[in-house]
mmCIF file of C-alpha atoms and ligand atoms in Angstrom:
data_model
loop_
_atom_site.group_PDB
_atom_site.id
_atom_site.type_symbol
_atom_site.label_atom_id
_atom_site.label_comp_id
_atom_site.label_asym_id
_atom_site.label_seq_id
_atom_site.Cartn_x
_atom_site.Cartn_y
_atom_site.Cartn_z
ATOM 1 C CA MET A 1 -20.847 92.791 134.338
ATOM 2 C CA LYS A 2 -17.607 92.718 132.425
ATOM 3 C CA ARG A 3 -15.821 90.608 135.037
ATOM 4 C CA LYS A 4 -16.828 88.593 138.102
ATOM 5 C CA LEU A 5 -14.134 88.572 140.757
ATOM 6 C CA LEU A 6 -13.729 86.787 143.986
ATOM 7 C CA ILE A 7 -11.562 88.617 146.462
ATOM 8 C CA THR A 8 -10.789 86.601 149.570
ATOM 9 C CA GLY A 9 -9.782 88.236 152.839
ATOM 10 C CA GLY A 10 -11.372 91.519 151.787
ATOM 11 C CA ALA A 11 -12.304 92.528 155.332
ATOM 12 C CA GLY A 12 -8.635 92.389 156.449
ATOM 13 C CA PHE A 13 -6.024 95.096 156.240
ATOM 14 C CA ILE A 14 -4.675 94.780 152.655
ATOM 15 C CA GLY A 15 -7.856 93.092 151.355
ATOM 16 C CA SER A 16 -10.025 96.048 152.298
ATOM 17 C CA HIS A 17 -7.767 98.425 150.344
ATOM 18 C CA VAL A 18 -7.851 96.090 147.314
ATOM 19 C CA VAL A 19 -11.684 95.788 147.534
ATOM 20 C CA ARG A 20 -12.063 99.567 147.793
ATOM 21 C CA LEU A 21 -9.772 100.133 144.829
ATOM 22 C CA PHE A 22 -11.549 97.575 142.604
ATOM 23 C CA VAL A 23 -15.077 98.539 143.546
ATOM 24 C CA ASN A 24 -14.481 102.230 142.879
ATOM 25 C CA LYS A 25 -12.212 101.894 139.835
ATOM 26 C CA TYR A 26 -14.160 99.167 138.031
ATOM 27 C CA PRO A 27 -17.929 99.793 138.388
ATOM 28 C CA ASP A 28 -18.479 97.203 135.639
ATOM 29 C CA TYR A 29 -16.796 94.417 137.641
ATOM 30 C CA GLN A 30 -18.812 92.445 140.165
ATOM 31 C CA ILE A 31 -16.742 92.161 143.297
ATOM 32 C CA VAL A 32 -17.541 89.376 145.740
ATOM 33 C CA ASN A 33 -15.636 89.718 149.032
ATOM 34 C CA LEU A 34 -15.377 86.428 150.843
ATOM 35 C CA ASP A 35 -14.140 86.635 154.382
ATOM 36 C CA ALA A 36 -14.513 84.446 157.500
ATOM 37 C CA LEU A 37 -14.354 87.532 159.768
ATOM 38 C CA THR A 38 -11.753 86.181 162.072
ATOM 39 C CA TYR A 39 -10.311 88.502 164.731
ATOM 40 C CA ALA A 40 -8.456 90.281 161.835
ATOM 41 C CA GLY A 41 -11.541 90.695 159.620
ATOM 42 C CA ASN A 42 -13.610 93.779 160.123
ATOM 43 C CA LEU A 43 -16.437 95.001 157.961
ATOM 44 C CA GLU A 44 -16.001 98.500 159.384
ATOM 45 C CA ASN A 45 -13.030 98.649 157.030
ATOM 46 C CA LEU A 46 -15.475 98.787 154.157
ATOM 47 C CA THR A 47 -18.298 101.036 155.306
ATOM 48 C CA ASP A 48 -17.633 103.429 152.388
ATOM 49 C CA VAL A 49 -18.241 100.799 149.686
ATOM 50 C CA LYS A 50 -20.714 98.422 151.302
ATOM 51 C CA ASP A 51 -23.710 99.894 149.483
ATOM 52 C CA GLN A 52 -22.082 100.085 145.960
ATOM 53 C CA PRO A 53 -24.115 98.093 143.441
ATOM 54 C CA ASN A 54 -21.061 96.091 142.191
ATOM 55 C CA TYR A 55 -20.096 94.912 145.707
ATOM 56 C CA ILE A 56 -21.268 91.751 147.561
ATOM 57 C CA PHE A 57 -20.057 90.399 150.859
ATOM 58 C CA GLU A 58 -20.110 86.641 151.595
ATOM 59 C CA LYS A 59 -19.184 85.364 155.048
ATOM 60 C CA GLY A 60 -17.441 81.994 154.826
ATOM 61 C CA ASP A 61 -14.298 79.995 155.335
ATOM 62 C CA ILE A 62 -11.912 79.204 152.518
ATOM 63 C CA THR A 63 -11.247 75.768 154.013
ATOM 64 C CA ASP A 64 -14.922 74.828 153.612
ATOM 65 C CA GLU A 65 -14.875 72.815 150.397
ATOM 66 C CA SER A 66 -18.610 72.586 149.731
ATOM 67 C CA PHE A 67 -19.162 76.253 150.549
ATOM 68 C CA ILE A 68 -16.441 77.248 148.131
ATOM 69 C CA ASP A 69 -17.771 74.934 145.470
ATOM 70 C CA ASP A 70 -21.279 76.526 145.829
ATOM 71 C CA LEU A 71 -19.828 80.003 145.699
ATOM 72 C CA PHE A 72 -18.025 79.285 142.375
ATOM 73 C CA GLU A 73 -21.269 77.808 141.082
ATOM 74 C CA LYS A 74 -23.376 80.788 142.213
ATOM 75 C CA TYR A 75 -21.232 83.583 140.851
ATOM 76 C CA GLN A 76 -19.319 81.977 137.966
ATOM 77 C CA PHE A 77 -16.090 83.901 138.804
ATOM 78 C CA ASP A 78 -13.607 84.532 136.078
ATOM 79 C CA GLY A 79 -10.921 85.824 138.447
ATOM 80 C CA VAL A 80 -9.748 85.247 141.997
ATOM 81 C CA ILE A 81 -7.559 87.577 144.046
ATOM 82 C CA HIS A 82 -6.635 85.524 147.042
ATOM 83 C CA LEU A 83 -5.602 87.381 150.191
ATOM 84 C CA ALA A 84 -7.363 85.493 152.996
ATOM 85 C CA ALA A 85 -4.741 84.154 155.409
ATOM 86 C CA GLU A 86 -3.635 84.024 158.958
ATOM 87 C CA SER A 87 -0.991 86.710 158.735
ATOM 88 C CA HIS A 88 0.745 87.387 162.010
ATOM 89 C CA VAL A 89 4.145 85.755 162.728
ATOM 90 C CA ASP A 90 3.795 85.888 166.490
ATOM 91 C CA ARG A 91 0.422 84.138 166.362
ATOM 92 C CA SER A 92 1.926 81.545 164.073
ATOM 93 C CA ILE A 93 4.514 80.786 166.732
ATOM 94 C CA MET A 94 1.691 80.255 169.294
ATOM 95 C CA ASP A 95 -0.611 78.218 167.024
ATOM 96 C CA PRO A 96 1.084 76.900 163.853
ATOM 97 C CA LEU A 97 -1.748 74.528 162.872
ATOM 98 C CA ALA A 98 -4.216 77.355 162.395
ATOM 99 C CA PHE A 99 -1.800 78.724 159.795
ATOM 100 C CA ILE A 100 -1.394 75.436 158.034
ATOM 101 C CA LYS A 101 -5.155 75.038 157.887
ATOM 102 C CA THR A 102 -6.061 78.436 156.458
ATOM 103 C CA ASN A 103 -2.942 79.287 154.423
ATOM 104 C CA VAL A 104 -2.152 75.858 153.004
ATOM 105 C CA LEU A 105 -5.444 73.913 153.002
ATOM 106 C CA GLY A 106 -7.550 77.045 152.340
ATOM 107 C CA THR A 107 -5.432 77.979 149.296
ATOM 108 C CA ALA A 108 -5.602 74.408 148.012
ATOM 109 C CA VAL A 109 -9.406 74.377 148.354
ATOM 110 C CA LEU A 110 -9.615 77.560 146.272
ATOM 111 C CA LEU A 111 -7.267 76.275 143.646
ATOM 112 C CA ASN A 112 -9.112 72.975 143.386
ATOM 113 C CA ASN A 113 -12.397 74.746 142.848
ATOM 114 C CA ALA A 114 -10.966 77.134 140.303
ATOM 115 C CA ARG A 115 -9.604 74.137 138.460
ATOM 116 C CA LYS A 116 -12.914 72.329 138.678
ATOM 117 C CA HIS A 117 -15.106 75.270 137.600
ATOM 118 C CA TRP A 118 -12.745 76.583 134.921
ATOM 119 C CA LYS A 119 -11.677 73.203 133.408
ATOM 120 C CA ASP A 120 -13.715 73.573 130.185
ATOM 121 C CA LYS A 121 -12.384 77.055 129.506
ATOM 122 C CA MET A 122 -9.254 78.319 131.207
ATOM 123 C CA ASP A 123 -8.894 81.130 128.722
ATOM 124 C CA GLY A 124 -9.618 84.543 130.260
ATOM 125 C CA LYS A 125 -9.464 83.235 133.851
ATOM 126 C CA LEU A 126 -6.911 84.197 136.469
ATOM 127 C CA PHE A 127 -6.027 82.990 139.958
ATOM 128 C CA TYR A 128 -3.935 85.662 141.626
ATOM 129 C CA HIS A 129 -2.227 84.610 144.827
ATOM 130 C CA VAL A 130 -1.063 87.428 147.117
ATOM 131 C CA SER A 131 2.039 86.301 149.053
ATOM 132 C CA THR A 132 4.854 87.683 151.157
ATOM 133 C CA ASP A 133 8.588 88.268 150.890
ATOM 134 C CA GLU A 134 9.023 86.260 154.075
ATOM 135 C CA VAL A 135 9.016 83.034 151.967
ATOM 136 C CA TYR A 136 12.569 83.886 150.916
ATOM 137 C CA GLY A 137 13.825 83.699 154.515
ATOM 138 C CA SER A 138 16.207 86.137 156.136
ATOM 139 C CA LEU A 139 18.948 88.287 154.532
ATOM 140 C CA GLY A 140 22.269 89.318 156.036
ATOM 141 C CA GLU A 141 23.438 92.875 155.740
ATOM 142 C CA GLU A 142 23.865 92.668 151.956
ATOM 143 C CA GLY A 143 21.620 91.734 149.024
ATOM 144 C CA PHE A 144 17.957 91.718 148.047
ATOM 145 C CA PHE A 145 15.200 89.206 147.430
ATOM 146 C CA LEU A 146 14.731 88.534 143.732
ATOM 147 C CA GLU A 147 11.954 86.472 142.091
ATOM 148 C CA THR A 148 14.653 83.790 141.606
ATOM 149 C CA THR A 149 15.804 83.745 145.186
ATOM 150 C CA PRO A 150 15.287 80.173 146.581
ATOM 151 C CA TYR A 151 12.508 79.820 149.145
ATOM 152 C CA ASP A 152 13.815 79.462 152.708
ATOM 153 C CA PRO A 153 10.920 80.129 155.079
ATOM 154 C CA ARG A 154 11.799 80.109 158.782
ATOM 155 C CA SER A 155 8.584 80.856 160.714
ATOM 156 C CA PRO A 156 5.346 78.792 160.714
ATOM 157 C CA TYR A 157 3.707 81.789 158.977
ATOM 158 C CA SER A 158 6.245 81.986 156.131
ATOM 159 C CA ALA A 159 6.426 78.191 155.802
ATOM 160 C CA SER A 160 2.603 78.098 155.370
ATOM 161 C CA LYS A 161 2.712 80.950 152.794
ATOM 162 C CA ALA A 162 5.657 79.259 150.943
ATOM 163 C CA SER A 163 3.702 76.037 150.816
ATOM 164 C CA SER A 164 0.663 77.847 149.430
ATOM 165 C CA ASP A 165 2.824 79.491 146.748
ATOM 166 C CA HIS A 166 4.166 76.035 145.740
ATOM 167 C CA PHE A 167 0.592 74.703 145.406
ATOM 168 C CA VAL A 168 -0.287 77.625 143.148
ATOM 169 C CA MET A 169 2.637 76.924 140.869
ATOM 170 C CA ALA A 170 1.891 73.191 140.993
ATOM 171 C CA TYR A 171 -1.690 73.877 139.689
ATOM 172 C CA TYR A 172 -0.231 76.159 137.044
ATOM 173 C CA HIS A 173 2.241 73.528 135.789
ATOM 174 C CA THR A 174 0.140 70.408 136.314
ATOM 175 C CA TYR A 175 -3.350 71.565 135.338
ATOM 176 C CA HIS A 176 -2.474 74.779 133.343
ATOM 177 C CA LEU A 177 -4.472 76.786 135.815
ATOM 178 C CA PRO A 178 -3.820 80.432 134.803
ATOM 179 C CA ALA A 179 -2.076 81.793 137.911
ATOM 180 C CA VAL A 180 0.119 84.607 139.037
ATOM 181 C CA ILE A 181 1.866 85.308 142.387
ATOM 182 C CA SER A 182 3.157 88.412 143.978
ATOM 183 C CA ASN A 183 5.462 88.511 147.018
ATOM 184 C CA CYS A 184 5.333 91.814 148.877
ATOM 185 C CA SER A 185 7.285 93.385 151.701
ATOM 186 C CA ASN A 186 5.798 94.726 154.916
ATOM 187 C CA ASN A 187 2.784 96.978 154.428
ATOM 188 C CA TYR A 188 1.700 99.902 156.548
ATOM 189 C CA GLY A 189 -1.225 102.321 156.402
ATOM 190 C CA SER A 190 -4.794 102.733 157.583
ATOM 191 C CA HIS A 191 -7.010 99.889 158.782
ATOM 192 C CA HIS A 192 -4.025 97.873 159.984
ATOM 193 C CA PHE A 193 -4.844 95.627 162.965
ATOM 194 C CA PRO A 194 -2.993 97.026 165.954
ATOM 195 C CA GLU A 195 -0.985 93.924 166.836
ATOM 196 C CA LYS A 196 1.511 94.559 164.004
ATOM 197 C CA LEU A 197 4.437 96.864 164.808
ATOM 198 C CA ILE A 198 3.367 100.243 163.395
ATOM 199 C CA PRO A 199 -0.318 100.365 164.458
ATOM 200 C CA LEU A 200 0.562 98.799 167.816
ATOM 201 C CA ALA A 201 3.185 101.458 168.422
ATOM 202 C CA ILE A 202 0.803 104.285 167.421
ATOM 203 C CA HIS A 203 -1.892 102.903 169.735
ATOM 204 C CA ASN A 204 0.451 102.468 172.701
ATOM 205 C CA ILE A 205 2.119 105.869 172.293
ATOM 206 C CA LYS A 206 -1.229 107.539 172.182
ATOM 207 C CA ASN A 207 -2.247 105.752 175.393
ATOM 208 C CA ASN A 208 1.088 106.266 177.132
ATOM 209 C CA LYS A 209 1.712 102.528 177.237
ATOM 210 C CA PRO A 210 5.163 100.852 176.743
ATOM 211 C CA VAL A 211 6.171 100.406 173.080
ATOM 212 C CA PRO A 212 7.575 96.870 172.901
ATOM 213 C CA VAL A 213 10.670 96.474 170.756
ATOM 214 C CA TYR A 214 11.878 92.911 170.256
ATOM 215 C CA GLY A 215 15.542 92.118 171.014
ATOM 216 C CA LYS A 216 17.807 95.068 170.293
ATOM 217 C CA GLY A 217 15.502 96.564 167.639
ATOM 218 C CA GLU A 218 18.118 95.876 164.964
ATOM 219 C CA ASN A 219 15.914 93.788 162.659
ATOM 220 C CA ILE A 220 15.243 95.394 159.306
ATOM 221 C CA ARG A 221 11.990 95.476 157.352
ATOM 222 C CA ASP A 222 11.207 97.029 153.961
ATOM 223 C CA TRP A 223 8.019 99.097 154.340
ATOM 224 C CA LEU A 224 5.453 99.798 151.643
ATOM 225 C CA PHE A 225 2.358 101.982 151.871
ATOM 226 C CA VAL A 226 -0.664 99.729 151.606
ATOM 227 C CA ASN A 227 -2.335 101.756 148.901
ATOM 228 C CA ASP A 228 0.732 101.302 146.732
ATOM 229 C CA HIS A 229 0.469 97.511 147.254
ATOM 230 C CA ALA A 230 -3.169 97.633 146.217
ATOM 231 C CA ARG A 231 -2.145 99.577 143.073
ATOM 232 C CA ALA A 232 0.509 96.879 142.382
ATOM 233 C CA ILE A 233 -2.117 94.174 142.734
ATOM 234 C CA ASP A 234 -4.344 95.978 140.252
ATOM 235 C CA THR A 235 -1.432 96.254 137.802
ATOM 236 C CA ILE A 236 -0.372 92.604 138.169
ATOM 237 C CA PHE A 237 -3.961 91.376 137.938
ATOM 238 C CA HIS A 238 -4.566 93.135 134.630
ATOM 239 C CA HIS A 239 -1.061 93.084 133.041
ATOM 240 C CA GLY A 240 0.960 90.369 134.775
ATOM 241 C CA LYS A 241 2.202 87.379 132.747
ATOM 242 C CA ILE A 242 0.555 84.049 133.655
ATOM 243 C CA GLY A 243 2.879 81.694 135.452
ATOM 244 C CA GLU A 244 5.107 84.556 136.682
ATOM 245 C CA THR A 245 5.985 85.883 140.140
ATOM 246 C CA TYR A 246 6.411 89.599 140.869
ATOM 247 C CA ASN A 247 8.183 91.002 143.865
ATOM 248 C CA VAL A 248 6.560 94.157 145.322
ATOM 249 C CA GLY A 249 8.458 96.550 147.598
ATOM 250 C CA GLY A 250 9.281 100.150 148.157
ATOM 251 C CA PHE A 251 13.133 100.101 148.414
ATOM 252 C CA ASN A 252 12.516 101.408 151.880
ATOM 253 C CA GLU A 253 14.449 99.540 154.563
ATOM 254 C CA TRP A 254 14.245 100.608 158.180
ATOM 255 C CA LYS A 255 15.806 99.170 161.345
ATOM 256 C CA ASN A 256 12.891 98.701 163.793
ATOM 257 C CA ILE A 257 14.347 100.978 166.393
ATOM 258 C CA ASP A 258 14.927 103.846 163.889
ATOM 259 C CA LEU A 259 11.402 103.486 162.629
ATOM 260 C CA ILE A 260 10.052 103.600 166.168
ATOM 261 C CA HIS A 261 12.074 106.763 166.914
ATOM 262 C CA LEU A 262 10.667 108.395 163.718
ATOM 263 C CA LEU A 263 7.197 107.390 164.766
ATOM 264 C CA CYS A 264 7.697 108.809 168.294
ATOM 265 C CA LYS A 265 8.838 112.116 166.733
ATOM 266 C CA ILE A 266 5.719 112.331 164.534
ATOM 267 C CA MET A 267 3.463 111.387 167.486
ATOM 268 C CA ASP A 268 5.010 114.077 169.700
ATOM 269 C CA GLN A 269 4.313 116.647 167.008
ATOM 270 C CA LYS A 270 0.739 115.433 166.422
ATOM 271 C CA LEU A 271 -0.136 115.126 170.118
ATOM 272 C CA GLY A 272 1.573 118.434 171.045
ATOM 273 C CA ARG A 273 3.979 116.684 173.367
ATOM 274 C CA PRO A 274 7.552 117.989 173.970
ATOM 275 C CA GLU A 275 9.959 116.242 171.600
ATOM 276 C CA GLY A 276 11.408 113.151 173.260
ATOM 277 C CA THR A 277 8.297 112.372 175.370
ATOM 278 C CA SER A 278 7.046 109.343 173.378
ATOM 279 C CA ALA A 279 10.502 107.874 172.959
ATOM 280 C CA GLN A 280 10.583 107.365 176.773
ATOM 281 C CA LEU A 281 7.947 104.675 176.217
ATOM 282 C CA ILE A 282 10.266 102.483 174.173
ATOM 283 C CA THR A 283 10.722 99.207 176.105
ATOM 284 C CA TYR A 284 13.059 96.412 174.869
ATOM 285 C CA VAL A 285 11.399 93.032 175.347
ATOM 286 C CA LYS A 286 12.394 89.405 174.762
ATOM 287 C CA ASP A 287 13.140 88.707 171.120
ATOM 288 C CA ARG A 288 10.774 86.750 168.849
ATOM 289 C CA ALA A 289 11.781 83.113 168.425
ATOM 290 C CA GLY A 290 13.587 82.623 165.086
ATOM 291 C CA HIS A 291 13.346 86.361 164.374
ATOM 292 C CA ASP A 292 14.335 87.011 160.727
ATOM 293 C CA LEU A 293 17.086 89.670 160.675
ATOM 294 C CA ARG A 294 16.400 91.486 157.433
ATOM 295 C CA TYR A 295 13.888 91.582 154.527
ATOM 296 C CA ALA A 296 14.612 93.667 151.434
ATOM 297 C CA ILE A 297 12.771 93.347 148.122
ATOM 298 C CA ASP A 298 14.168 94.044 144.713
ATOM 299 C CA ALA A 299 11.043 95.286 142.774
ATOM 300 C CA THR A 300 12.874 96.030 139.510
ATOM 301 C CA LYS A 301 10.951 93.356 137.514
ATOM 302 C CA LEU A 302 7.581 94.858 138.403
ATOM 303 C CA ASN A 303 8.859 98.379 137.624
ATOM 304 C CA LYS A 304 10.603 97.480 134.324
ATOM 305 C CA GLU A 305 7.979 95.045 132.953
ATOM 306 C CA LEU A 306 4.726 96.591 134.246
ATOM 307 C CA GLY A 307 5.671 100.219 135.036
ATOM 308 C CA TRP A 308 4.622 100.103 138.682
ATOM 309 C CA GLU A 309 6.411 102.255 141.268
ATOM 310 C CA PRO A 310 5.603 103.368 144.826
ATOM 311 C CA SER A 311 3.878 106.734 145.038
ATOM 312 C CA LEU A 312 4.884 107.889 148.482
ATOM 313 C CA GLN A 313 8.000 108.559 150.542
ATOM 314 C CA PHE A 314 7.945 106.743 153.922
ATOM 315 C CA GLU A 315 7.861 109.890 156.111
ATOM 316 C CA GLU A 316 4.823 111.199 154.254
ATOM 317 C CA GLY A 317 3.077 107.803 154.345
ATOM 318 C CA LEU A 318 3.793 107.370 158.039
ATOM 319 C CA GLU A 319 2.372 110.824 158.807
ATOM 320 C CA LYS A 320 -0.776 110.007 156.835
ATOM 321 C CA THR A 321 -1.056 106.773 158.750
ATOM 322 C CA VAL A 322 -0.674 108.429 162.190
ATOM 323 C CA ASP A 323 -3.358 111.011 161.115
ATOM 324 C CA TRP A 324 -5.749 108.225 160.163
ATOM 325 C CA TYR A 325 -5.338 106.445 163.498
ATOM 326 C CA LEU A 326 -5.780 109.678 165.474
ATOM 327 C CA GLU A 327 -8.931 110.530 163.492
ATOM 328 C CA ASN A 328 -10.467 107.093 163.731
ATOM 329 C CA GLU A 329 -10.641 106.415 167.402
ATOM 330 C CA THR A 330 -13.910 104.458 167.195
ATOM 331 C CA TRP A 331 -12.440 102.005 164.664
ATOM 332 C CA LEU A 332 -9.476 101.433 167.017
ATOM 333 C CA ASN A 333 -11.627 101.026 170.114
ATOM 334 C CA HIS A 334 -13.804 98.456 168.303
ATOM 335 C CA VAL A 335 -10.867 96.318 167.128
ATOM 336 C CA THR A 336 -8.928 96.491 170.370
ATOM 337 C CA SER A 337 -11.577 94.739 172.438
ATOM 338 C CA GLY A 338 -12.330 90.970 172.493
ATOM 339 C CA ASP A 339 -9.816 88.458 171.152
ATOM 340 C CA TYR A 340 -7.169 91.149 170.681
ATOM 341 C CA GLN A 341 -7.025 91.731 174.461
ATOM 342 C CA ASN A 342 -6.465 88.008 175.100
ATOM 343 C CA TYR A 343 -3.719 87.848 172.497
ATOM 344 C CA TYR A 344 -2.044 90.961 173.812
ATOM 345 C CA ASN A 345 -1.946 89.655 177.383
ATOM 346 C CA GLU A 346 -0.483 86.359 176.318
ATOM 347 C CA GLN A 347 2.118 87.863 174.033
ATOM 348 C CA TYR A 348 3.456 90.704 176.230
ATOM 349 C CA GLN A 349 2.451 90.400 179.918
ATOM 350 C CA LYS A 350 4.378 87.205 180.564
ATOM 351 C CA ARG A 351 7.667 88.724 179.418
HETATM 352 P P1 NAD B 401 -5.056 90.365 157.763
HETATM 353 O O1 NAD B 401 -4.739 89.373 158.798
HETATM 354 O O2 NAD B 401 -5.281 91.794 158.091
HETATM 355 O O3 NAD B 401 -6.406 89.907 156.984
HETATM 356 C C1 NAD B 401 -6.670 88.555 156.657
HETATM 357 C C2 NAD B 401 -8.181 88.421 156.313
HETATM 358 O O4 NAD B 401 -8.389 87.059 155.954
HETATM 359 C C3 NAD B 401 -9.075 88.788 157.498
HETATM 360 O O5 NAD B 401 -10.093 89.621 157.027
HETATM 361 C C4 NAD B 401 -9.607 87.444 157.940
HETATM 362 O O6 NAD B 401 -10.919 87.488 158.476
HETATM 363 C C5 NAD B 401 -9.576 86.620 156.661
HETATM 364 N N1 NAD B 401 -9.444 85.181 156.884
HETATM 365 C C6 NAD B 401 -8.546 84.573 157.744
HETATM 366 N N2 NAD B 401 -8.766 83.203 157.719
HETATM 367 C C7 NAD B 401 -9.794 83.054 156.799
HETATM 368 C C8 NAD B 401 -10.439 81.909 156.361
HETATM 369 N N3 NAD B 401 -10.094 80.652 156.774
HETATM 370 N N4 NAD B 401 -11.434 82.011 155.406
HETATM 371 C C9 NAD B 401 -11.811 83.228 154.933
HETATM 372 N N5 NAD B 401 -11.199 84.348 155.349
HETATM 373 C C10 NAD B 401 -10.202 84.257 156.300
HETATM 374 O O7 NAD B 401 -3.882 90.173 156.665
HETATM 375 P P2 NAD B 401 -3.220 91.261 155.692
HETATM 376 O O8 NAD B 401 -2.114 91.883 156.359
HETATM 377 O O9 NAD B 401 -4.319 92.091 155.079
HETATM 378 O O10 NAD B 401 -2.620 90.257 154.585
HETATM 379 C C11 NAD B 401 -3.433 89.929 153.462
HETATM 380 C C12 NAD B 401 -2.609 88.949 152.588
HETATM 381 O O11 NAD B 401 -1.403 89.688 152.171
HETATM 382 C C13 NAD B 401 -2.094 87.673 153.307
HETATM 383 O O12 NAD B 401 -2.225 86.626 152.395
HETATM 384 C C14 NAD B 401 -0.708 87.982 153.699
HETATM 385 O O13 NAD B 401 0.066 86.806 153.718
HETATM 386 C C15 NAD B 401 -0.283 88.887 152.542
HETATM 387 N N6 NAD B 401 0.806 89.836 152.859
HETATM 388 C C16 NAD B 401 0.716 90.666 153.926
HETATM 389 C C17 NAD B 401 1.682 91.615 154.160
HETATM 390 C C18 NAD B 401 1.566 92.565 155.332
HETATM 391 O O14 NAD B 401 2.536 93.344 155.573
HETATM 392 N N7 NAD B 401 0.499 92.641 156.036
HETATM 393 C C19 NAD B 401 2.822 91.698 153.315
HETATM 394 C C20 NAD B 401 2.883 90.851 152.232
HETATM 395 C C21 NAD B 401 1.819 89.931 152.005
HETATM 396 P P1 TYD B 402 5.389 92.691 162.305
HETATM 397 O O1 TYD B 402 4.596 93.961 162.097
HETATM 398 O O2 TYD B 402 4.833 91.605 163.193
HETATM 399 O O3 TYD B 402 5.678 92.083 160.901
HETATM 400 P P2 TYD B 402 6.645 90.906 160.389
HETATM 401 O O4 TYD B 402 7.097 90.149 161.566
HETATM 402 O O5 TYD B 402 5.691 90.065 159.519
HETATM 403 O O6 TYD B 402 7.750 91.559 159.623
HETATM 404 O O7 TYD B 402 6.794 93.069 162.858
HETATM 405 C C1 TYD B 402 7.681 93.932 162.200
HETATM 406 C C2 TYD B 402 8.989 94.016 162.904
HETATM 407 O O8 TYD B 402 8.798 94.549 164.188
HETATM 408 C C3 TYD B 402 9.553 92.573 163.199
HETATM 409 O O9 TYD B 402 10.966 92.614 163.103
HETATM 410 C C4 TYD B 402 9.138 92.304 164.659
HETATM 411 C C5 TYD B 402 9.129 93.635 165.285
HETATM 412 N N1 TYD B 402 8.177 93.843 166.341
HETATM 413 C C6 TYD B 402 8.596 94.437 167.596
HETATM 414 O O10 TYD B 402 9.804 94.809 167.723
HETATM 415 N N2 TYD B 402 7.677 94.681 168.554
HETATM 416 C C7 TYD B 402 6.407 94.261 168.354
HETATM 417 O O11 TYD B 402 5.564 94.483 169.330
HETATM 418 C C8 TYD B 402 5.977 93.722 167.142
HETATM 419 C C9 TYD B 402 4.504 93.282 166.947
HETATM 420 C C10 TYD B 402 6.865 93.499 166.165
#
């Protein structure tokens, strides 16, 4: 095998798209997907690649030091693409320590093992840390997040991701660990766990349930199709400059309420309902604590230096996403049972 890669969190939303892309595009790379299969990890996301000869799944926890040490010993990785994380802001407000454990300690355990196993020859190795634009905090009506924007995280989730980013750069500067970071805006697309805004709204509209909109729905997010993020990760992994950060985003800002109205319109068309039917499900609920007003990424560096650009317009991507959810009812039924139900009751019923 030409390369031996560890991809963490490969059973999650973005990770499964990254695994699929790498397994199919690079048959001469051995891809080891390490995932703890938390509520957010689902091997059904990868049924199409599970039998490929260059793909291996390992179940385990990134915070488990001896397990990670053994894994590096067993596979002799020369690259890591690290996506495993607790990723939902609302869950981080309920249980911040779980985020500190996985996102901060877990990243540190991986970095430490990369350092240990690569210490004799750092050349040709790469630790790629996948992070979020939320580390930059919240924007007002003007401006964009640049790679040079100071970190200003405001939720337990973004604070834990910011901390993990700092550890990555600390290992780069202190131990010369070859590392790169990307900070991406909100993703949408297939296989997205239906507690995040877009899949939750699709699921609820389909089932004629209220679509919860926090506050006045005026918060703004910058949405990128998940396959475009996976392409960006491929580009940065192969061509990014060691020690650098790249912002990834689609120059695609939407107020939550406008996005939900667009989604309602698409759903009415797809479900053959009279226009305006789904919008009646919109329900304003109590705002998220510390709700960041606006995220907006300036992805010029990635475009100018590495030639990446998003491939899809939002309306087209959203329609593809809706089609996928409507065609994959079994997937949705499987992930909406169990822990998700408990979370959903706690998050919404008490409002
Ligand atoms: P996700 O929650 O869908 O998936 C996370 C995966 O990590 C799951 O498969 C889960 O089982 C696994 N995992 C969690 N804790 C683990 C542990 N201790 N050990 C091993 N595996 C563990 O998340 P996602 O949306 O796919 O995000 C992936 C990465 O991308 C995260 O690092 C996130 O911060 C980052 N990111 C996400 C977005 C977004 O819009 N979703 C945007 C920018 C960056
Ligand atoms: P989310 O998908 O949780 O992503 P993030 O908070 O990481 O940006 O939420 C996207 C936006 O939608 C955010 O402003 C919060 C809002 N939101 C709702 O209005 N209702 C909901 O039920 C959820 C889950 C989110």
